[in-house]
């Protein structure tokens, strides 16, 4: 697979920082977060708000870090053996992701990649964990509303959002190719039509209950707290898994947490 040639070149990476993994099956581990910029989608979750990393998707910032910056971060944090590769949509950057699998292989680092599943990605070493959050119709922005930086949503933006949304073929291939996965659907605990769609996806991909982590919708503490109790009760009664978003509860809208 394609490798990176220059470790000192600025890459489409907007953040490299230490944190505690707070979502899904690796919750609780100290980790180094590598956040790429660029995404083919424009998610808006109604009351749950815009994509919480809209600065990598709807209004993408330019990259500011090199591969060497990532290496340096592991050098100064030798106790951390996890990586949270997130975005944006990291699978848009195959050479970078492939290079990260080499780094992880050499240093015994466990990589979790967050992906909406739009692109199938091969790497020289398999990724340890895919954290898959397919984008359902409850993520489609509404024509006429304002984006985080004040643009108005038009038909073109909606079309762009829907283009690679729910790419089952790519998701299945990713699940087969890489080491492990879990599905992390976002739901407000209320909207039955969305739940039906999520269940259709679980069935289509034949995913066992213990690999499905339902996550409340919301990009602020206030929005999240509305869906937490409803979703927790629902998971309790239906046998799936619940994952909170403790970094938002702890730090609200702060970045790099
Ligand atoms: S796919 Fe993820 S990064 Fe892209 S817009 Fe949706 S929530 Fe944001």
Short mmCIF file of C-alpha atoms in Angstrom, two decimals, residues 31-213:
data_model
loop_
_atom_site.label_atom_id
_atom_site.label_comp_id
_atom_site.label_asym_id
_atom_site.label_seq_id
_atom_site.Cartn_x
_atom_site.Cartn_y
_atom_site.Cartn_z
CA UNK A 31 -5.05 7.76 24.10
CA UNK A 32 -3.48 10.02 21.52
CA UNK A 33 -6.06 11.52 19.22
CA UNK A 34 -5.12 12.20 15.61
CA UNK A 35 -7.81 14.21 13.88
CA UNK A 36 -7.77 14.51 10.11
CA UNK A 37 -9.59 17.19 8.18
CA UNK A 38 -11.96 16.69 5.25
CA UNK A 39 -15.20 14.76 5.03
CA UNK A 40 -17.61 13.99 2.22
CA UNK A 41 -20.59 14.52 4.55
CA UNK A 42 -22.37 17.46 6.19
CA UNK A 43 -24.13 15.91 9.18
CA UNK A 44 -26.87 17.75 11.01
CA UNK A 45 -28.74 15.87 13.74
CA UNK A 46 -31.73 18.16 14.28
CA UNK A 47 -31.91 19.06 17.98
CA UNK A 48 -28.59 17.22 18.40
CA UNK A 49 -26.97 19.95 16.33
CA UNK A 50 -24.27 19.93 13.68
CA UNK A 51 -21.41 17.47 13.38
CA UNK A 52 -19.35 18.10 16.55
CA UNK A 53 -16.19 18.40 14.44
CA UNK A 54 -17.70 20.69 11.83
CA UNK A 55 -14.32 22.44 11.49
CA UNK A 56 -13.13 19.26 9.68
CA UNK A 57 -16.21 18.69 7.55
CA UNK A 58 -18.66 21.52 6.89
CA UNK A 59 -16.01 24.24 7.25
CA UNK A 60 -12.78 22.24 6.96
CA UNK A 61 -9.66 23.84 8.42
CA UNK A 62 -6.29 23.34 6.80
CA UNK A 63 -3.96 20.66 8.17
CA UNK A 64 -1.23 21.85 10.55
CA UNK A 65 0.70 18.76 11.71
CA UNK A 66 3.33 16.41 10.29
CA UNK A 67 3.79 12.67 10.78
CA UNK A 68 6.83 13.49 12.90
CA UNK A 69 4.54 15.45 15.27
CA UNK A 70 2.61 12.24 15.92
CA UNK A 71 5.82 10.31 16.60
CA UNK A 72 6.96 13.06 18.97
CA UNK A 73 3.66 12.86 20.85
CA UNK A 74 4.19 9.14 21.50
CA UNK A 75 7.83 9.80 22.48
CA UNK A 76 6.79 12.24 25.22
CA UNK A 77 3.90 10.02 26.38
CA UNK A 78 5.45 6.55 26.59
CA UNK A 79 2.60 5.33 28.85
CA UNK A 80 0.09 5.70 25.99
CA UNK A 81 -0.33 2.70 23.73
CA UNK A 82 -3.62 3.69 22.09
CA UNK A 83 -4.47 5.83 19.11
CA UNK A 84 -7.82 7.35 18.29
CA UNK A 85 -7.82 8.17 14.61
CA UNK A 86 -10.75 10.41 13.89
CA UNK A 87 -11.92 13.26 11.68
CA UNK A 88 -13.47 14.37 9.56
CA UNK A 89 -13.20 11.17 7.64
CA UNK A 90 -9.74 9.57 8.07
CA UNK A 91 -10.38 6.99 5.34
CA UNK A 92 -10.04 9.84 2.81
CA UNK A 93 -6.29 9.75 3.53
CA UNK A 94 -5.08 6.21 2.69
CA UNK A 95 -1.30 6.86 2.72
CA UNK A 96 -1.47 8.56 6.12
CA UNK A 97 -3.61 5.79 7.63
CA UNK A 98 -1.32 3.13 6.18
CA UNK A 99 1.72 4.84 7.65
CA UNK A 100 0.00 4.98 11.03
CA UNK A 101 -0.52 1.20 10.93
CA UNK A 102 3.25 0.83 10.50
CA UNK A 103 3.92 3.11 13.47
CA UNK A 104 1.37 1.17 15.53
CA UNK A 105 2.85 -2.16 14.52
CA UNK A 106 6.40 -1.05 15.41
CA UNK A 107 5.40 0.36 18.82
CA UNK A 108 2.58 -1.95 19.95
CA UNK A 109 -0.08 0.74 19.65
CA UNK A 110 -3.79 -0.19 19.42
CA UNK A 111 -5.51 1.87 16.72
CA UNK A 112 -9.19 2.70 16.82
CA UNK A 113 -10.42 4.45 13.68
CA UNK A 114 -13.69 6.33 13.67
CA UNK A 115 -15.39 6.02 10.36
CA UNK A 116 -18.80 6.65 8.87
CA UNK A 117 -17.97 3.85 6.42
CA UNK A 118 -17.99 5.74 3.14
CA UNK A 119 -14.69 4.37 1.82
CA UNK A 120 -13.07 0.93 1.90
CA UNK A 121 -9.45 1.23 2.95
CA UNK A 122 -6.67 -1.36 2.75
CA UNK A 123 -3.59 -1.06 4.97
CA UNK A 124 -0.38 -3.07 5.30
CA UNK A 125 -1.31 -4.01 8.88
CA UNK A 126 -4.97 -4.35 9.78
CA UNK A 127 -6.52 -1.66 11.95
CA UNK A 128 -7.31 -3.03 15.43
CA UNK A 129 -10.78 -1.58 15.79
CA UNK A 130 -13.22 0.09 13.43
CA UNK A 131 -15.66 2.29 15.28
CA UNK A 132 -18.36 2.55 12.65
CA UNK A 133 -21.03 5.27 12.81
CA UNK A 134 -23.07 5.01 9.62
CA UNK A 135 -24.94 8.14 8.76
CA UNK A 136 -28.70 7.64 8.62
CA UNK A 137 -31.45 9.93 7.37
CA UNK A 138 -31.45 11.67 10.79
CA UNK A 139 -28.11 13.20 9.76
CA UNK A 140 -29.38 14.96 6.62
CA UNK A 141 -29.23 18.78 6.85
CA UNK A 142 -32.39 20.75 6.18
CA UNK A 143 -32.48 23.22 3.29
CA UNK A 144 -32.56 26.80 4.60
CA UNK A 145 -30.91 26.32 8.01
CA UNK A 146 -27.60 27.97 8.90
CA UNK A 147 -24.30 26.10 9.18
CA UNK A 148 -22.00 26.70 12.19
CA UNK A 149 -20.31 29.55 10.31
CA UNK A 150 -23.46 31.05 8.87
CA UNK A 151 -23.76 29.54 5.39
CA UNK A 152 -27.26 28.58 4.28
CA UNK A 153 -27.90 24.92 3.50
CA UNK A 154 -28.95 24.42 -0.12
CA UNK A 155 -29.88 21.38 -2.26
CA UNK A 156 -26.26 21.00 -3.37
CA UNK A 157 -25.10 20.51 0.22
CA UNK A 158 -27.83 17.94 0.85
CA UNK A 159 -26.84 16.07 -2.33
CA UNK A 160 -23.18 16.13 -1.29
CA UNK A 161 -24.11 14.75 2.12
CA UNK A 162 -26.15 11.90 0.65
CA UNK A 163 -23.66 10.90 -2.06
CA UNK A 164 -21.75 8.20 -0.16
CA UNK A 165 -24.05 7.94 2.84
CA UNK A 166 -24.74 4.35 3.92
CA UNK A 167 -22.21 2.66 1.68
CA UNK A 168 -22.93 -0.90 2.85
CA UNK A 169 -20.49 -2.41 0.41
CA UNK A 170 -17.58 -0.37 1.82
CA UNK A 171 -18.63 -1.04 5.42
CA UNK A 172 -18.82 -4.83 4.88
CA UNK A 173 -15.43 -4.90 3.20
CA UNK A 174 -13.89 -2.88 6.06
CA UNK A 175 -15.40 -5.26 8.64
CA UNK A 176 -13.94 -8.29 6.86
CA UNK A 177 -10.51 -6.79 6.14
CA UNK A 178 -9.61 -5.26 9.53
CA UNK A 179 -9.21 -6.96 12.93
CA UNK A 180 -12.34 -5.98 14.82
CA UNK A 181 -15.22 -3.52 14.77
CA UNK A 182 -18.12 -2.14 16.66
CA UNK A 183 -21.10 -0.22 15.37
CA UNK A 184 -21.80 3.09 17.10
CA UNK A 185 -25.16 4.43 15.91
CA UNK A 186 -26.18 7.89 17.10
CA UNK A 187 -29.80 8.04 18.32
CA UNK A 188 -31.84 10.47 20.41
CA UNK A 189 -33.79 7.65 22.09
CA UNK A 190 -37.04 8.92 20.64
CA UNK A 191 -37.32 9.01 16.87
CA UNK A 192 -38.87 5.68 15.83
CA UNK A 193 -38.18 6.15 12.10
CA UNK A 194 -34.47 6.56 12.84
CA UNK A 195 -34.47 3.51 15.08
CA UNK A 196 -36.06 1.47 12.31
CA UNK A 197 -33.28 2.52 9.97
CA UNK A 198 -30.59 1.67 12.52
CA UNK A 199 -32.14 -1.77 13.05
CA UNK A 200 -32.23 -2.29 9.28
CA UNK A 201 -28.50 -1.54 9.16
CA UNK A 202 -27.72 -3.95 12.02
CA UNK A 203 -29.67 -6.66 10.20
CA UNK A 204 -28.13 -5.91 6.83
CA UNK A 205 -24.59 -6.13 8.25
CA UNK A 206 -25.50 -9.07 10.52
CA UNK A 207 -23.96 -7.46 13.61
CA UNK A 208 -24.34 -9.17 17.01
CA UNK A 209 -25.90 -7.15 19.85
CA UNK A 210 -22.70 -6.96 21.88
CA UNK A 211 -20.97 -5.14 19.02
CA UNK A 212 -23.57 -2.37 18.82
CA UNK A 213 -22.96 0.66 21.08
#
